[in-house]
Short mmCIF file of C-alpha atoms in Angstrom, two decimals:
data_model
loop_
_atom_site.label_atom_id
_atom_site.label_comp_id
_atom_site.label_asym_id
_atom_site.label_seq_id
_atom_site.Cartn_x
_atom_site.Cartn_y
_atom_site.Cartn_z
CA MET A 1 -6.23 -26.94 36.69
CA ALA A 2 -4.81 -26.91 40.53
CA GLY A 3 -1.56 -24.73 40.55
CA LEU A 4 -3.06 -22.65 38.15
CA SER A 5 -2.00 -19.41 40.49
CA PHE A 6 -3.15 -15.83 39.23
CA ASP A 7 1.03 -14.75 39.13
CA LEU A 8 1.47 -17.99 36.75
CA ILE A 9 -1.00 -16.46 34.48
CA ALA A 10 0.53 -12.85 34.26
CA LEU A 11 4.05 -14.66 33.48
CA GLN A 12 2.70 -16.50 30.72
CA LEU A 13 1.15 -13.19 29.64
CA PHE A 14 4.23 -11.36 29.85
CA ALA A 15 5.84 -14.59 27.59
CA GLY A 16 3.05 -14.17 25.13
CA LEU A 17 4.29 -10.50 24.75
CA ALA A 18 7.53 -11.35 24.06
CA LEU A 19 6.23 -14.01 21.28
CA GLY A 20 3.91 -11.39 20.15
CA ALA A 21 6.51 -8.93 19.77
CA ILE A 22 8.90 -11.24 17.09
CA TYR A 23 5.58 -11.37 15.07
CA VAL A 24 4.90 -7.70 15.00
CA LEU A 25 8.01 -7.28 14.43
CA PHE A 26 7.88 -10.02 11.20
CA ALA A 27 4.34 -8.63 10.33
CA ILE A 28 4.68 -5.00 10.20
CA GLY A 29 7.39 -5.18 7.43
CA LEU A 30 5.18 -8.07 5.78
CA SER A 31 2.42 -5.17 6.17
CA LEU A 32 4.09 -2.93 4.73
CA ILE A 33 5.51 -3.94 2.24
CA PHE A 34 2.32 -5.40 1.09
CA GLY A 35 0.28 -2.17 1.54
CA MET A 36 2.75 0.44 -0.27
CA LEU A 37 3.81 -2.16 -3.07
CA THR A 38 1.31 -5.03 -3.29
CA VAL A 39 3.58 -7.45 -3.06
CA VAL A 40 2.85 -10.58 -0.83
CA ASN A 41 6.64 -11.45 0.18
CA PHE A 42 6.68 -14.98 0.53
CA ALA A 43 10.27 -14.70 0.69
CA HIS A 44 9.85 -12.68 4.38
CA GLY A 45 10.83 -15.55 6.32
CA ALA A 46 13.83 -16.38 4.18
CA PHE A 47 15.30 -12.80 5.17
CA TYR A 48 13.97 -13.61 8.48
CA MET A 49 15.87 -16.69 8.75
CA VAL A 50 18.98 -15.23 6.69
CA GLY A 51 19.00 -12.39 9.46
CA ALA A 52 19.61 -14.99 12.32
CA TYR A 53 22.34 -16.84 10.31
CA VAL A 54 24.38 -13.80 9.84
CA GLY A 55 24.17 -13.09 13.62
CA LEU A 56 25.36 -16.39 14.01
CA TYR A 57 28.08 -16.14 11.59
CA LEU A 58 29.30 -12.62 12.97
CA ILE A 59 29.61 -14.19 16.60
CA SER A 60 31.68 -17.04 15.09
CA ILE A 61 33.76 -14.63 13.25
CA GLY A 62 34.17 -12.71 16.96
CA GLY A 63 31.36 -10.19 16.38
CA ASN A 64 29.30 -9.80 19.67
CA PHE A 65 25.29 -9.18 20.19
CA TRP A 66 25.52 -5.45 19.93
CA ILE A 67 27.35 -5.61 16.91
CA CYS A 68 25.14 -7.96 15.40
CA LEU A 69 22.23 -5.79 16.57
CA VAL A 70 23.15 -3.06 13.81
CA ALA A 71 24.90 -4.82 11.45
CA VAL A 72 22.02 -7.92 10.83
CA PRO A 73 19.33 -5.26 9.61
CA ILE A 74 21.81 -3.39 7.45
CA VAL A 75 23.29 -6.29 5.70
CA ILE A 76 19.47 -7.80 5.14
CA GLY A 77 18.37 -4.25 4.20
CA LEU A 78 20.88 -3.91 1.30
CA PHE A 79 20.18 -7.66 0.15
CA GLY A 80 16.47 -6.62 0.28
CA LEU A 81 17.15 -3.75 -1.74
CA ALA A 82 19.22 -5.99 -4.25
CA VAL A 83 16.01 -8.09 -4.46
CA GLU A 84 13.61 -5.49 -5.04
CA ARG A 85 15.58 -3.86 -7.70
CA VAL A 86 16.51 -6.70 -9.57
CA LEU A 87 14.12 -8.91 -8.89
CA ILE A 88 10.65 -8.03 -8.19
CA ARG A 89 10.41 -4.72 -9.64
CA PRO A 90 10.21 -5.73 -13.97
CA LEU A 91 6.96 -7.44 -12.37
CA TYR A 92 4.80 -4.22 -11.14
CA GLY A 93 2.35 -3.47 -13.14
CA ARG A 94 1.40 -7.49 -14.30
CA GLY A 95 -1.11 -8.55 -11.05
CA ILE A 96 -0.44 -9.34 -7.33
CA ASP A 97 0.59 -13.60 -8.37
CA TYR A 98 3.54 -12.29 -10.32
CA PRO A 99 5.71 -11.02 -6.99
CA LEU A 100 4.04 -13.75 -5.03
CA LEU A 101 5.46 -16.73 -7.54
CA LEU A 102 9.00 -15.15 -7.51
CA THR A 103 9.33 -14.70 -3.43
CA PHE A 104 8.01 -17.86 -2.64
CA GLY A 105 10.55 -19.69 -5.35
CA LEU A 106 13.47 -17.29 -4.09
CA SER A 107 12.37 -18.24 -0.52
CA TYR A 108 13.26 -22.05 -1.66
CA VAL A 109 16.52 -20.95 -2.95
CA MET A 110 17.36 -18.84 0.11
CA VAL A 111 16.53 -21.69 2.62
CA GLU A 112 18.63 -24.31 -0.16
CA CYS A 113 21.59 -21.67 0.17
CA VAL A 114 21.70 -21.61 3.68
CA ARG A 115 21.34 -25.39 3.84
CA ILE A 116 24.61 -25.78 1.68
CA ALA A 117 26.63 -22.93 3.62
CA PHE A 118 25.76 -23.90 6.98
CA GLY A 119 24.31 -27.25 7.02
CA LYS A 120 20.74 -28.98 7.49
CA THR A 121 20.71 -29.18 11.30
CA GLY A 122 19.92 -26.03 13.34
CA TYR A 123 22.61 -24.78 16.05
CA PRO A 124 21.97 -23.52 19.47
CA PHE A 125 22.41 -19.35 19.78
CA ASP A 126 24.09 -18.22 22.65
CA THR A 127 21.65 -15.39 24.94
CA PRO A 128 24.31 -12.42 25.43
CA GLU A 129 25.83 -13.00 29.01
CA VAL A 130 24.17 -10.27 30.52
CA LEU A 131 20.88 -10.76 29.17
CA GLN A 132 20.67 -14.15 30.93
CA GLY A 133 19.08 -15.08 34.40
CA ALA A 134 15.61 -13.40 35.06
CA VAL A 135 14.35 -10.53 37.08
CA ASP A 136 11.50 -10.02 39.29
CA ILE A 137 8.90 -8.36 37.72
CA GLY A 138 6.49 -8.24 40.55
CA VAL A 139 4.73 -11.23 39.28
CA GLY A 140 7.28 -13.65 39.25
CA TYR A 141 10.60 -14.53 37.57
CA PHE A 142 10.55 -13.66 34.34
CA PRO A 143 13.87 -14.15 31.57
CA LEU A 144 15.87 -10.93 30.88
CA TYR A 145 16.11 -11.84 27.40
CA ARG A 146 12.52 -12.00 26.79
CA LEU A 147 11.99 -8.28 28.63
CA PHE A 148 14.80 -7.30 26.25
CA VAL A 149 13.15 -8.36 23.13
CA ILE A 150 10.01 -6.61 23.90
CA GLY A 151 11.77 -3.59 24.88
CA ALA A 152 13.93 -4.08 21.41
CA THR A 153 10.74 -4.24 19.77
CA ALA A 154 9.40 -0.94 21.31
CA VAL A 155 12.35 1.13 20.12
CA VAL A 156 11.93 -0.39 16.57
CA LEU A 157 8.03 0.35 16.81
CA LEU A 158 8.75 4.14 18.15
CA ALA A 159 11.76 4.76 15.76
CA LEU A 160 9.28 3.35 12.85
CA TRP A 161 6.70 5.56 13.79
CA LEU A 162 8.74 8.69 14.29
CA PHE A 163 9.88 7.88 10.56
CA LEU A 164 6.60 7.37 8.90
CA GLU A 165 5.16 10.55 11.02
CA LYS A 166 7.21 12.73 11.71
CA THR A 167 9.72 12.97 8.22
CA SER A 168 8.89 13.85 4.43
CA TYR A 169 9.60 10.73 3.67
CA GLY A 170 7.58 9.16 6.16
CA LEU A 171 4.67 11.44 4.39
CA ILE A 172 5.48 9.92 1.08
CA ILE A 173 5.17 6.23 2.27
CA ARG A 174 1.42 7.40 3.79
CA ALA A 175 0.10 8.76 0.98
CA GLY A 176 2.00 6.49 -1.85
CA ALA A 177 0.30 3.58 0.53
CA ARG A 178 -3.09 5.08 -0.40
CA ASP A 179 -2.92 6.50 -3.78
CA PRO A 180 0.18 6.38 -5.58
CA GLN A 181 -0.52 8.32 -8.36
CA ILE A 182 -0.89 11.41 -6.68
CA VAL A 183 2.30 11.12 -5.28
CA ARG A 184 3.77 10.62 -8.76
CA VAL A 185 1.56 13.69 -10.16
CA LEU A 186 3.54 15.40 -7.21
CA GLY A 187 6.71 14.91 -8.60
CA VAL A 188 7.50 12.19 -6.25
CA ASP A 189 9.66 8.61 -8.07
CA VAL A 190 7.63 6.21 -6.49
CA SER A 191 9.74 3.44 -7.62
CA ARG A 192 12.44 4.42 -5.45
CA VAL A 193 9.99 4.78 -2.41
CA TRP A 194 8.97 1.10 -3.00
CA LEU A 195 12.28 0.01 -3.42
CA ILE A 196 13.26 1.95 -0.24
CA VAL A 197 9.81 0.20 2.16
CA PHE A 198 11.27 -3.29 0.53
CA GLY A 199 14.53 -2.21 2.08
CA ILE A 200 13.06 -1.47 5.74
CA GLY A 201 10.54 -4.07 5.72
CA THR A 202 13.32 -6.85 5.29
CA ALA A 203 15.92 -4.84 7.53
CA ILE A 204 12.92 -5.40 10.06
CA ALA A 205 12.56 -9.19 9.07
CA GLY A 206 16.26 -9.80 9.65
CA PHE A 207 16.32 -7.90 13.22
CA ALA A 208 13.34 -10.04 14.29
CA GLY A 209 14.77 -13.15 12.71
CA LEU A 210 18.26 -12.05 14.81
CA LEU A 211 15.89 -11.67 18.37
CA ALA A 212 14.18 -14.69 17.68
CA ALA A 213 17.39 -16.64 17.61
CA PRO A 214 18.61 -16.77 20.83
CA LEU A 215 15.08 -17.96 22.15
CA GLN A 216 14.70 -21.13 19.65
CA GLY A 217 18.14 -21.92 17.74
CA VAL A 218 18.35 -21.33 14.51
CA ILE A 219 17.08 -23.94 11.90
CA PRO A 220 17.02 -23.13 7.49
CA GLU A 221 13.23 -24.01 8.24
CA MET A 222 12.88 -21.12 10.94
CA GLY A 223 11.70 -18.63 8.39
CA GLY A 224 8.56 -21.11 6.94
CA THR A 225 6.81 -21.24 10.52
CA ILE A 226 6.55 -17.70 11.24
CA LEU A 227 5.76 -16.81 8.00
CA ALA A 228 2.43 -19.13 8.14
CA GLU A 229 1.59 -17.70 11.77
CA ALA A 230 2.64 -13.76 10.08
CA PHE A 231 0.26 -14.25 7.76
CA VAL A 232 -2.69 -14.56 10.17
CA VAL A 233 -1.14 -11.91 11.60
CA THR A 234 -1.51 -9.30 9.20
CA VAL A 235 -4.86 -11.02 7.85
CA VAL A 236 -6.18 -10.61 11.75
CA GLY A 237 -4.88 -6.84 12.02
CA GLY A 238 -5.77 -5.91 8.77
CA MET A 239 -3.54 -6.24 5.24
CA GLY A 240 -1.03 -3.51 4.80
CA SER A 241 -2.15 -1.33 8.38
CA ILE A 242 1.15 -1.02 10.91
CA GLY A 243 -1.19 -0.57 13.91
CA GLY A 244 -3.11 -3.55 12.86
CA ALA A 245 0.00 -6.01 12.80
CA VAL A 246 1.21 -4.38 16.23
CA LEU A 247 -2.09 -5.02 17.56
CA ALA A 248 -2.63 -8.89 16.44
CA GLY A 249 0.83 -9.83 16.58
CA LEU A 250 0.46 -9.06 20.63
CA LEU A 251 -2.64 -10.62 20.19
CA VAL A 252 -1.47 -13.82 18.22
CA GLY A 253 1.19 -13.99 20.96
CA VAL A 254 -0.48 -14.00 23.96
CA VAL A 255 -3.25 -16.53 22.49
CA VAL A 256 -0.56 -18.74 21.80
CA SER A 257 0.95 -18.59 25.45
CA MET A 258 -2.04 -18.57 27.09
CA THR A 259 -3.30 -21.80 24.99
CA SER A 260 -0.17 -23.59 25.13
CA LEU A 261 -0.56 -22.92 29.39
CA PHE A 262 -4.05 -24.34 29.51
CA ALA A 263 -4.00 -26.85 26.51
CA PRO A 264 -0.80 -27.31 25.17
CA GLU A 265 -2.05 -29.68 22.55
CA MET A 266 -4.49 -26.95 20.80
CA ALA A 267 -1.68 -23.98 21.09
CA LYS A 268 -0.37 -24.24 17.43
CA VAL A 269 -4.27 -24.46 16.37
CA SER A 270 -5.66 -21.54 18.66
CA ILE A 271 -4.19 -19.12 15.62
CA PHE A 272 -6.17 -20.40 12.83
CA ALA A 273 -9.22 -20.45 15.03
CA LEU A 274 -8.24 -16.92 16.38
CA MET A 275 -8.18 -16.00 12.49
CA ALA A 276 -11.43 -17.81 11.75
CA ILE A 277 -13.15 -15.44 14.71
CA VAL A 278 -12.27 -12.37 13.52
CA LEU A 279 -12.91 -13.12 9.77
CA ILE A 280 -16.18 -13.80 10.37
CA VAL A 281 -16.61 -10.79 12.44
CA ARG A 282 -15.14 -8.39 10.67
CA PRO A 283 -13.78 -9.82 7.08
CA GLN A 284 -11.58 -6.69 6.39
CA GLY A 285 -9.45 -7.58 9.92
CA PHE A 286 -8.71 -5.36 12.87
CA PHE A 287 -7.62 -1.94 10.73
CA GLY A 288 -8.23 -3.16 7.38
CA ARG A 289 -9.29 -1.36 4.22
CA ALA A 290 -12.21 -3.29 2.67
CA GLY A 291 -11.39 -4.29 -1.18
CA LEU A 292 -7.74 -3.47 -0.87
CA MET A 293 -7.12 -7.55 -2.58
CA SER A 294 -9.24 -6.38 -5.66
CA MET B 1 5.25 27.37 -23.19
CA LEU B 2 3.37 23.83 -23.87
CA GLN B 3 3.22 22.26 -28.04
CA VAL B 4 1.17 19.29 -28.14
CA SER B 5 1.37 17.67 -31.69
CA GLN B 6 -0.16 14.61 -33.12
CA LEU B 7 -0.47 13.25 -29.89
CA ASN B 8 -2.14 10.04 -29.84
CA ALA B 9 -3.49 7.97 -27.15
CA TRP B 10 -4.79 3.97 -26.29
CA TYR B 11 -6.76 3.08 -23.44
CA GLY B 12 -6.36 -0.68 -23.90
CA ALA B 13 -7.25 -1.42 -27.68
CA SER B 14 -9.18 1.63 -27.74
CA HIS B 15 -7.93 4.96 -29.86
CA ALA B 16 -9.31 7.54 -27.24
CA LEU B 17 -7.11 10.35 -28.68
CA GLN B 18 -6.46 10.93 -32.67
CA ASP B 19 -3.62 13.67 -33.84
CA ILE B 20 -4.15 16.17 -31.16
CA SER B 21 -2.47 18.95 -31.73
CA LEU B 22 -2.66 22.29 -29.21
CA GLU B 23 -0.75 25.23 -27.90
CA VAL B 24 -0.38 27.48 -24.82
CA THR B 25 1.87 30.39 -24.28
CA ARG B 26 3.08 31.49 -21.33
CA GLY B 27 0.61 33.52 -19.36
CA GLU B 28 -2.32 32.69 -20.99
CA ILE B 29 -5.87 30.30 -19.99
CA VAL B 30 -6.50 27.97 -22.82
CA CYS B 31 -9.44 25.87 -22.22
CA LEU B 32 -10.44 22.66 -23.41
CA ILE B 33 -13.81 22.07 -24.31
CA GLY B 34 -16.27 19.16 -25.40
CA ARG B 35 -18.64 16.40 -24.60
CA ASN B 36 -18.14 13.90 -22.13
CA GLY B 37 -15.51 11.65 -23.67
CA ALA B 38 -14.09 14.18 -25.85
CA GLY B 39 -10.51 13.08 -25.14
CA LYS B 40 -10.19 16.01 -22.24
CA THR B 41 -9.44 14.41 -19.46
CA THR B 42 -7.72 12.05 -21.70
CA THR B 43 -5.24 14.95 -22.82
CA LEU B 44 -4.45 16.07 -19.48
CA LYS B 45 -3.39 12.83 -18.61
CA SER B 46 -1.32 12.43 -21.65
CA ILE B 47 0.65 15.29 -20.84
CA MET B 48 1.14 14.52 -17.37
CA GLY B 49 2.59 11.45 -18.38
CA LEU B 50 -0.61 9.37 -16.74
CA MET B 51 -1.13 7.33 -19.99
CA GLY B 52 0.12 3.79 -20.51
CA ARG B 53 0.26 4.15 -24.65
CA ALA B 54 1.19 7.76 -25.91
CA ARG B 55 2.20 8.66 -28.95
CA GLY B 56 3.28 12.09 -30.64
CA SER B 57 5.06 14.91 -29.24
CA VAL B 58 4.49 17.16 -26.12
CA ILE B 59 7.30 19.91 -25.92
CA PHE B 60 7.23 22.08 -22.76
CA LYS B 61 9.77 24.45 -22.09
CA GLY B 62 11.78 23.25 -24.90
CA GLU B 63 11.91 19.47 -23.81
CA GLU B 64 10.09 16.68 -24.97
CA LEU B 65 8.00 15.05 -22.14
CA LEU B 66 6.67 11.87 -23.92
CA ARG B 67 9.23 9.41 -22.40
CA GLN B 68 9.50 10.85 -19.14
CA PRO B 69 7.98 9.81 -16.18
CA ALA B 70 5.24 12.15 -14.53
CA HIS B 71 7.40 12.78 -11.32
CA VAL B 72 10.10 14.50 -14.22
CA ARG B 73 7.34 16.49 -15.80
CA PHE B 74 6.58 17.92 -12.47
CA ALA B 75 10.18 18.58 -11.83
CA LEU B 76 9.95 20.71 -14.89
CA GLY B 77 7.19 22.81 -13.96
CA LEU B 78 4.17 21.18 -14.62
CA ALA B 79 1.13 20.51 -12.12
CA TYR B 80 -2.23 18.66 -12.94
CA VAL B 81 -5.39 18.93 -10.51
CA PRO B 82 -7.08 15.19 -11.53
CA GLU B 83 -10.74 15.67 -11.45
CA GLU B 84 -11.08 13.38 -8.92
CA ARG B 85 -9.08 15.81 -7.03
CA ARG B 86 -7.21 12.55 -5.06
CA ILE B 87 -7.10 14.06 -1.51
CA VAL B 88 -5.25 11.74 0.23
CA GLN B 89 -7.40 9.90 3.11
CA GLY B 90 -5.64 9.91 6.84
CA LEU B 91 -3.74 12.61 5.95
CA SER B 92 -4.47 16.28 7.23
CA VAL B 93 -4.76 19.60 5.27
CA ARG B 94 -1.24 20.50 6.30
CA GLU B 95 0.01 17.12 5.26
CA ASN B 96 -1.62 17.02 1.72
CA LEU B 97 -0.04 20.39 1.29
CA ARG B 98 3.67 19.16 2.09
CA LEU B 99 2.82 16.32 0.02
CA GLY B 100 3.23 19.18 -2.59
CA LEU B 101 6.39 20.31 -1.28
CA VAL B 102 7.87 16.82 -1.01
CA ALA B 103 9.45 16.66 -4.44
CA SER B 104 9.92 20.44 -5.10
CA LYS B 105 12.82 22.39 -5.20
CA HIS B 106 10.88 24.93 -2.64
CA LYS B 107 10.79 21.87 0.05
CA LYS B 108 13.09 24.03 1.97
CA ARG B 109 10.74 27.15 2.37
CA GLU B 110 8.05 24.25 3.61
CA ALA B 111 6.54 26.63 6.61
CA GLU B 112 6.92 30.19 4.61
CA LEU B 113 4.94 28.74 1.37
CA ILE B 114 2.72 27.23 3.49
CA ASP B 115 1.43 30.29 5.15
CA GLU B 116 1.70 32.14 1.96
CA ILE B 117 -0.88 29.43 0.53
CA ALA B 118 -3.03 29.92 3.78
CA VAL B 119 -3.42 33.57 3.14
CA ILE B 120 -4.72 32.76 0.19
CA PHE B 121 -6.62 30.22 0.52
CA PRO B 122 -8.58 31.00 4.25
CA ARG B 123 -10.94 28.34 4.60
CA LEU B 124 -8.10 25.55 4.87
CA ALA B 125 -6.14 28.27 6.55
CA GLU B 126 -9.03 27.20 9.43
CA ARG B 127 -8.80 23.82 8.90
CA MET B 128 -5.10 23.02 8.53
CA ASP B 129 -4.95 19.99 11.02
CA GLN B 130 -8.40 18.74 10.33
CA GLU B 131 -8.26 15.66 8.23
CA ALA B 132 -8.49 16.62 5.18
CA VAL B 133 -11.16 14.47 3.47
CA THR B 134 -13.87 15.02 6.05
CA MET B 135 -14.30 18.85 4.40
CA SER B 136 -16.60 20.01 1.98
CA GLY B 137 -16.11 18.67 -2.17
CA GLY B 138 -15.66 22.32 -2.72
CA GLU B 139 -12.93 22.54 0.56
CA GLN B 140 -11.57 19.72 -0.72
CA GLN B 141 -11.27 20.99 -4.45
CA MET B 142 -9.70 24.38 -3.52
CA LEU B 143 -6.87 22.25 -0.91
CA ALA B 144 -6.39 20.08 -4.17
CA ILE B 145 -5.66 23.34 -6.22
CA ALA B 146 -3.75 24.65 -3.51
CA ARG B 147 -1.46 21.39 -3.32
CA ALA B 148 -0.66 21.88 -7.07
CA MET B 149 -0.05 25.86 -6.59
CA ILE B 150 2.56 25.47 -3.61
CA ALA B 151 5.35 24.11 -5.32
CA LYS B 152 4.77 27.09 -7.71
CA PRO B 153 4.62 25.45 -11.62
CA ASP B 154 5.07 27.32 -14.66
CA LEU B 155 1.92 25.37 -15.96
CA ILE B 156 -1.44 23.90 -14.13
CA MET B 157 -3.68 21.70 -15.87
CA LEU B 158 -6.86 21.64 -13.83
CA ASP B 159 -9.74 18.89 -14.93
CA GLU B 160 -13.48 19.85 -14.05
CA PRO B 161 -12.67 22.45 -10.81
CA SER B 162 -16.24 23.50 -10.69
CA GLU B 163 -18.02 19.93 -10.46
CA GLY B 164 -20.23 19.39 -7.71
CA ILE B 165 -19.22 22.42 -6.01
CA MET B 166 -21.84 25.08 -4.83
CA PRO B 167 -21.72 28.37 -7.22
CA VAL B 168 -20.24 30.52 -4.52
CA LEU B 169 -17.18 28.46 -3.92
CA VAL B 170 -16.69 28.46 -8.05
CA ASP B 171 -16.96 32.22 -8.62
CA GLU B 172 -14.27 32.29 -5.69
CA MET B 173 -12.39 29.45 -7.48
CA PHE B 174 -12.84 30.93 -10.75
CA GLU B 175 -11.61 34.09 -9.36
CA LEU B 176 -8.57 32.88 -8.07
CA PHE B 177 -7.47 31.63 -11.81
CA ARG B 178 -7.80 35.14 -12.82
CA SER B 179 -5.29 36.23 -10.31
CA MET B 180 -3.18 33.05 -10.70
CA LYS B 181 -2.98 34.31 -14.33
CA ALA B 182 -1.96 37.95 -13.42
CA GLN B 183 0.46 36.63 -11.40
CA GLY B 184 2.33 34.53 -14.22
CA THR B 185 0.78 31.22 -14.49
CA THR B 186 -0.22 29.40 -17.26
CA VAL B 187 -3.30 27.46 -16.86
CA LEU B 188 -4.85 24.68 -19.20
CA LEU B 189 -8.67 24.46 -18.04
CA VAL B 190 -10.64 21.06 -18.95
CA GLU B 191 -14.33 22.56 -17.92
CA GLN B 192 -17.91 21.58 -18.68
CA ASN B 193 -19.00 25.12 -17.68
CA VAL B 194 -18.47 26.29 -21.28
CA GLU B 195 -19.80 30.06 -20.70
CA LEU B 196 -18.05 30.36 -16.45
CA ALA B 197 -14.88 28.86 -18.64
CA LEU B 198 -14.71 31.08 -21.79
CA GLY B 199 -15.65 34.20 -19.29
CA ILE B 200 -11.83 33.96 -18.02
CA ALA B 201 -10.12 32.09 -20.76
CA ASP B 202 -8.20 33.59 -23.85
CA ARG B 203 -8.54 30.81 -26.39
CA ALA B 204 -10.26 27.76 -26.41
CA TYR B 205 -10.01 24.17 -28.11
CA VAL B 206 -13.18 22.52 -29.08
CA LEU B 207 -12.56 18.33 -28.53
CA ASP B 208 -15.35 15.44 -29.98
CA GLN B 209 -14.35 12.04 -30.29
CA GLY B 210 -10.23 12.51 -29.44
CA ALA B 211 -9.87 15.16 -32.05
CA VAL B 212 -9.74 19.05 -32.04
CA VAL B 213 -12.58 19.81 -34.02
CA HIS B 214 -12.36 23.54 -33.84
CA GLN B 215 -10.41 26.56 -31.86
CA ALA B 216 -11.08 29.89 -31.49
CA SER B 217 -10.61 32.52 -29.09
CA ALA B 218 -12.54 32.44 -26.18
CA GLN B 219 -14.37 35.74 -27.47
CA ALA B 220 -15.11 34.60 -30.32
CA LEU B 221 -16.46 31.03 -29.30
CA LEU B 222 -18.65 32.56 -26.46
CA ALA B 223 -20.52 34.20 -29.65
CA ASP B 224 -20.39 31.15 -31.95
CA ASP B 225 -23.91 29.10 -30.91
CA GLU B 226 -23.69 26.90 -33.77
CA ILE B 227 -20.45 25.40 -32.25
CA LYS B 228 -21.66 25.48 -28.58
CA GLU B 229 -24.95 24.04 -29.47
CA ARG B 230 -23.11 21.29 -31.77
CA TYR B 231 -20.04 20.08 -29.40
CA CYS B 232 -20.47 21.09 -25.93
CA SER B 233 -24.64 20.84 -25.44
CA VAL B 234 -25.11 17.72 -23.42
#
């Protein structure tokens, strides 16, 4: 263990937060959609992947990264709206497994379409020039782009929090996640709320895919890996809980990052070990409501 | 104001309502009475649009409601306070009241209407920013009624408002129903406490096994021990 200084550990902690930030963005959408619509969105990873590819495409036709930051969530969000309206809506009221199977199939279709359009091999995704390099954060030099990822995630979370806590629409969403029937009785067209929640969730997934692209490049299968890891995040945080997704996302990021420092071969397993430990101590996750799945 | 005719409803294969017909005129308090399982709650749910399968006719202010979803019925001026109150967990008293206005045409006057309702419900005014589910059952019932009233419905349907609530609050609540009526709100009330309900109602329908078996003025029914004995005693 020689050479493991405090600074190195601190830097690795930051790297874990940057990794965790991507998990958080991915998992809040997954959690929001599940909490509200009781749809386990197996296509969430595919939306994430398509977000990265839309960014790649926009840059190839002359756009820049900043345009992508705005355009990608809009494009993916609109795509999400269409998917909910056309494919998922007819399945409400038929039990949790119908939309699950549908989105599972949809993710295969989306991955295959991207393979046809962009090829099976991946592409590198350049870090925008102003975000290249590293900055001194006190304990050592840390890649500027990773700091940007943490910052951008914080901005999205803040915006989402303001939207949910301070607007009427947010009030409807918070109430509808607990009791859709009373919201209906109070005059709200719940199906429209579900549509918007699905759009928001997928837009954030697309945004996360774009943010992740410069870190790991883009390949058609990039959504599958993160989907499995994000399910761990939502289970640890508590299904349907946004606060839980944030806390668990960061925790999972840090755990992966730390185990890859001390025992790299354990890094991937560590996520599932964490999940097992949390589930033994607290089966509903950090902030989960017991019985939500029943 | 409300004409229900030949209303039938089902829970799965069980035929819960059989040809229910009833009528509520503007400004009236009409009461549905009968034993548990007689179909009172199901009648209210069907009028609000919460039963999956219903047949017949529900005409409210001249419009046929039966094919309309619940949120459209709300927009037409129908309000429903369910038996379980359905106070939303995690929201404050104020947020629950705001929820009563989010889809209403009065939404822009939110602050004003919340002040107005706080005058009518002083108990809620003191607890505006408290999490609503931490209040007593009676206070939660008051909140559920306030949440339904705040959007100024033309007809309010109340399911067992007195259930599990201490007597002093029940009196307060029934006094409130009287003043609602005085202000022109029409009330359709389901109540186990028959004497109390008939005390404020104009007319009543007696339900048994999913059908209307008797109807009379509240006064006549109060005096009719035989009917009360046969259909309402537990």
